[in-house]
CSV table of C-alpha atoms in Angstrom, one decimal:
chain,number,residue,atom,x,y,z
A,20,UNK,CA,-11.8,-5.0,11.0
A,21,UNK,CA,-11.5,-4.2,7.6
A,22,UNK,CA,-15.1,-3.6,5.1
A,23,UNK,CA,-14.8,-6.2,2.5
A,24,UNK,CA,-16.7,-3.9,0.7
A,25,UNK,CA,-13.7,-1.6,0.0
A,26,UNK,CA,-10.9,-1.8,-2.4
A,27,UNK,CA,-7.4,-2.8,0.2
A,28,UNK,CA,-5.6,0.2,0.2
A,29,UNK,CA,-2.3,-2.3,0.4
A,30,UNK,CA,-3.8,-3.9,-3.0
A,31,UNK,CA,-1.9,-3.7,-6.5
A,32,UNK,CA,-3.0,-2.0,-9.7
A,33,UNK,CA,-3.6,-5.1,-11.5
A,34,UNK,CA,-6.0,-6.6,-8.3
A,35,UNK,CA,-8.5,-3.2,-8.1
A,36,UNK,CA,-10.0,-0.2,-9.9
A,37,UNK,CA,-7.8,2.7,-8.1
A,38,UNK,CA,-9.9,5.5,-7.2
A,39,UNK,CA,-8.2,8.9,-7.7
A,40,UNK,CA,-5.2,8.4,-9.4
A,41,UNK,CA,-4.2,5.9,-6.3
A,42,UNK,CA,-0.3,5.5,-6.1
A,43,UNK,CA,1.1,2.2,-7.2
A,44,UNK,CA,2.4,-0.4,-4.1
A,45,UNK,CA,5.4,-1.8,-5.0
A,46,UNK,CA,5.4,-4.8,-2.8
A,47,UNK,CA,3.7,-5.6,0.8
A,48,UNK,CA,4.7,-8.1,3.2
A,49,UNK,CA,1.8,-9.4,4.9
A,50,UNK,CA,2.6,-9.0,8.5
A,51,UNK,CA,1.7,-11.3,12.2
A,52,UNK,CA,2.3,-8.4,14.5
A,53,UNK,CA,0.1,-7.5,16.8
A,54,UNK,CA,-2.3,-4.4,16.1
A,55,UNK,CA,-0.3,-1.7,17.5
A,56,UNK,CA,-2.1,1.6,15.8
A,57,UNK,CA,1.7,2.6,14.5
A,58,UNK,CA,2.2,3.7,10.9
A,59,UNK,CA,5.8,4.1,10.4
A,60,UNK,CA,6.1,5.8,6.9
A,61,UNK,CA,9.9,6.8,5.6
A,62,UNK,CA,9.0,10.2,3.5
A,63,UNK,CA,10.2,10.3,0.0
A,64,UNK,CA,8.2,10.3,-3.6
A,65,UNK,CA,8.2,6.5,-3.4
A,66,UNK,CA,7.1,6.3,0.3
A,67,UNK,CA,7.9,3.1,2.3
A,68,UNK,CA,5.5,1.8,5.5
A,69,UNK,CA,5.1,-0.7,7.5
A,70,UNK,CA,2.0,-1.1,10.4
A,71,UNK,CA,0.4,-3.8,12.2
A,72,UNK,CA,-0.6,-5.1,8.5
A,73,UNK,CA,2.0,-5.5,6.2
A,74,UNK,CA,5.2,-3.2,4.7
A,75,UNK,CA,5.7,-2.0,1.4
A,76,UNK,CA,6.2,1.2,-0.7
A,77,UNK,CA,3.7,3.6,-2.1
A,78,UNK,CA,5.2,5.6,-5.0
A,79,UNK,CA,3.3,8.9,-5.7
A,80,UNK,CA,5.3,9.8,-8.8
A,81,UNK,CA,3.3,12.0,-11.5
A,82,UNK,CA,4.3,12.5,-15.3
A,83,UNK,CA,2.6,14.9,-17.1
A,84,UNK,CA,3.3,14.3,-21.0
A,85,UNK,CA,2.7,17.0,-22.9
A,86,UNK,CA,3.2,16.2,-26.8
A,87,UNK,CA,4.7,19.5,-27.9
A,88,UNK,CA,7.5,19.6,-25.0
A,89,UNK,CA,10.8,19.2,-26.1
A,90,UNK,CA,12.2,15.4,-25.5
A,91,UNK,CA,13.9,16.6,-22.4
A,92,UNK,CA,11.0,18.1,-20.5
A,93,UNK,CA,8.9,14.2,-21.2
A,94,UNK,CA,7.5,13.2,-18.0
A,95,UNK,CA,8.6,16.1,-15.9
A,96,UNK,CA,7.3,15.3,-12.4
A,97,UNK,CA,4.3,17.6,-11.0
A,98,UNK,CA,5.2,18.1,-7.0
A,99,UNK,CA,1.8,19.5,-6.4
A,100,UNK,CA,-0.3,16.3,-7.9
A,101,UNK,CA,2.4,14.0,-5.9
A,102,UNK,CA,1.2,15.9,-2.5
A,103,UNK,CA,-2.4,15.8,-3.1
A,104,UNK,CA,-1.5,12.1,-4.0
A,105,UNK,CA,-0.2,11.6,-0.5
A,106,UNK,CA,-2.6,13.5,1.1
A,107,UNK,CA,-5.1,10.9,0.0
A,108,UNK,CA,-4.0,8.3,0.4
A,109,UNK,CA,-2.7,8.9,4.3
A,110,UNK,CA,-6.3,10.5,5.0
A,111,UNK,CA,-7.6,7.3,3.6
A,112,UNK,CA,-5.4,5.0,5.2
A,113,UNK,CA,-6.4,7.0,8.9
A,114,UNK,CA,-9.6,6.5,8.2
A,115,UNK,CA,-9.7,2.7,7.7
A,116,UNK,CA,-7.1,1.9,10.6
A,117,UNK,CA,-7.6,4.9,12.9
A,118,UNK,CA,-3.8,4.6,13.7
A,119,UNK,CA,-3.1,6.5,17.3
A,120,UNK,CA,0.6,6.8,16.2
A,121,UNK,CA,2.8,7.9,13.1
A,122,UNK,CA,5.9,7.7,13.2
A,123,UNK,CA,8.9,9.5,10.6
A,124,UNK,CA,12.4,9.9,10.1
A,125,UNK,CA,12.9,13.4,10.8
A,126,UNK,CA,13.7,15.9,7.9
A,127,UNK,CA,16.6,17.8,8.3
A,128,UNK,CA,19.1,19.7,5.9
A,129,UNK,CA,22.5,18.2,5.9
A,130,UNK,CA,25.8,20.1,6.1
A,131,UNK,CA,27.3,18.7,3.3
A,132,UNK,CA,27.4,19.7,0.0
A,133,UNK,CA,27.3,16.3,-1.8
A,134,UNK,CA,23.8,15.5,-0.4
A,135,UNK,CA,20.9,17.0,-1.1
A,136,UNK,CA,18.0,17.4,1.1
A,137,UNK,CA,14.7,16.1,0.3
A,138,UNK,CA,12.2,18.8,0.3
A,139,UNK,CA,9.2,16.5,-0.4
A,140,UNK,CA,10.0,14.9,2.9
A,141,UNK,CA,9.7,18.2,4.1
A,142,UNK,CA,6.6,18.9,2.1
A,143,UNK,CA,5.1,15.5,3.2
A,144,UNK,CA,5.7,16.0,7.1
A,145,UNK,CA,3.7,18.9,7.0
A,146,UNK,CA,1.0,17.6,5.5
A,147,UNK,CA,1.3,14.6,7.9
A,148,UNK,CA,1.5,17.5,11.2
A,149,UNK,CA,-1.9,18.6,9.9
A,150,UNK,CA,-3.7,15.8,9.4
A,151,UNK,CA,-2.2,14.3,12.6
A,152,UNK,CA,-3.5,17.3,14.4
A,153,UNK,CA,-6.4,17.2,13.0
A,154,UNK,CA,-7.1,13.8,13.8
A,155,UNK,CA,-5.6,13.8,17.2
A,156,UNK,CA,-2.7,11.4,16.4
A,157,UNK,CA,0.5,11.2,17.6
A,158,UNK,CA,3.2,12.5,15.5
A,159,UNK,CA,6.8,10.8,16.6
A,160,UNK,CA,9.8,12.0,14.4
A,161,UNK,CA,13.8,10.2,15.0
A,162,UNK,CA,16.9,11.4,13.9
A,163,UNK,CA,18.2,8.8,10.7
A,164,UNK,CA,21.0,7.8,12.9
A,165,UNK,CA,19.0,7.2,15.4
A,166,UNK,CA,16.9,5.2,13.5
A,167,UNK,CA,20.4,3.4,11.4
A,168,UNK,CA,21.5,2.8,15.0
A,169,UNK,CA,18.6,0.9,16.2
A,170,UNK,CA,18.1,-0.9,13.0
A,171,UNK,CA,21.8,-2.1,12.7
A,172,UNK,CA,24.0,-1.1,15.8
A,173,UNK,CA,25.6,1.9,13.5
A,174,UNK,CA,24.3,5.4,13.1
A,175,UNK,CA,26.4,5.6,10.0
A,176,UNK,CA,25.0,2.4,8.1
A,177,UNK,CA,24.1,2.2,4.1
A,178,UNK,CA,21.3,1.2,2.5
A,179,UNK,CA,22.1,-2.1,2.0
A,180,UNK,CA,22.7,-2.5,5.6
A,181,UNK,CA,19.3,-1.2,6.9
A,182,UNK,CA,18.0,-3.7,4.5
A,183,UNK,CA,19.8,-6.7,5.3
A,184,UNK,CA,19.5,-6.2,8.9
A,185,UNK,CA,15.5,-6.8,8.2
A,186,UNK,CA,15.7,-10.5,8.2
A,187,UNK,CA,15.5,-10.1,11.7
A,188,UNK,CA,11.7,-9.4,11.2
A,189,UNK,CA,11.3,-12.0,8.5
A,190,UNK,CA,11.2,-9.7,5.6
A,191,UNK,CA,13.0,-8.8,2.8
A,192,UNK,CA,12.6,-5.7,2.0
A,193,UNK,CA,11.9,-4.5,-1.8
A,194,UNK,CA,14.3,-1.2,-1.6
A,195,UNK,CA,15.7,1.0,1.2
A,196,UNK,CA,12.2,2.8,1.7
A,197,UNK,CA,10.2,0.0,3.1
A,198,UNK,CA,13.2,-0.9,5.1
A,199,UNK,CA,13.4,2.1,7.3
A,200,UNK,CA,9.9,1.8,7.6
A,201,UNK,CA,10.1,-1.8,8.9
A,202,UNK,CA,13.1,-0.3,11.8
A,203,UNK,CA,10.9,2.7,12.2
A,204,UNK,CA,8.1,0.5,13.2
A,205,UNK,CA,10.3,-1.5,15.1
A,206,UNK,CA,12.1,1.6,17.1
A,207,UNK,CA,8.5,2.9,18.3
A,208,UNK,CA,7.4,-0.4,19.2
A,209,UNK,CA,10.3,-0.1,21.4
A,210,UNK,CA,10.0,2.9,22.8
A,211,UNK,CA,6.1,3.1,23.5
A,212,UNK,CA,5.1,-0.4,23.8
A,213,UNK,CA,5.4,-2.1,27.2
């Protein structure tokens, strides 16, 4: 049960002080599942996840706005601040809800040359492997097209698919994060709960 005495960590800037530079939510759907212990989290610099609770996005973007720069270099993003953003925020987020599970879309580096891979989900599932291990939580990663498959009967679907295909949970989705975070959820249910 959650300490009223602490600020939500699913709250928005304008509800709550945000301790340490806390990441902005973009939305949350308040959710009537039953308390699983899954976090489903689809790793990117604006992070989408979906638990027992609600969905959303977390965005850990970081500007740093130096004066003399050059116009260009304005609000150049700091990948080291955007980690230790993260890092925070899931430690504080394992600590409230204890989860026993997490679940990610696995990173990988693709074979072709128009798309790029995301390194900060790379960066991001290694911080999650430690705290998971330190914490003694499960760590569950799927393939995307496993994951697209699940979600909308085609390994190969868009964005907009994996979003559309969430009214089948009642939600509409903000972007694409917090909708493969809703069929991430949804795929370990699956999988893990009898």
């Amino acid at each position: 049960m959650r300490n009223s005495g602490q600020p939500s960590l699913f709250g928005s800037a304008q509800d709550e002080e945000k301790p340490f530079d806390e990441p902005t939510v973009k939305t949350h759907n308040k959710a009537v599942r039953a308390d699983h212990k899954i976090l489903a989290l689809d790793l990117a610099t604006i992070t989408g996840y979906c638990d027992a609770h609600g969905s959303g996005s977390w965005n850990f973007t970081t500007l740093v706005k130096k004066p003399k720069d050059p116009p260009k270099r304005l609000g150049k993003q700091t990948n080291g601040k955007k980690l230790v953003r993260f890092e925070t925020r899931i430690s504080a987020y394992i600590e409230e809800y204890k989860p026993k599970m997490i679940v990610i879309e696995k990173a990988f580096i693709y074979q072709s040359k128009e798309r790029k891979p995301n390194f900060t989900a790379f960066e991001m599932a290694g911080i999650l492997k430690l705290l998971c291990e330190a914490n003694g939580i499960f760590l569950v990663e799927y393939h995307v097209q496993h994951i697209k498959k699940f979600g909308t009967g085609n390994g190969m679907a868009n964005k907009e698919m994996m979003m559309d295909c969430c009214a089948r949970y009642r939600v509409k989705p903000v972007d694409s994060n917090e909708a493969d975070a809703l069929h991430l959820y949804h795929l370990a249910i699956s999988d893990f709960i009898l």
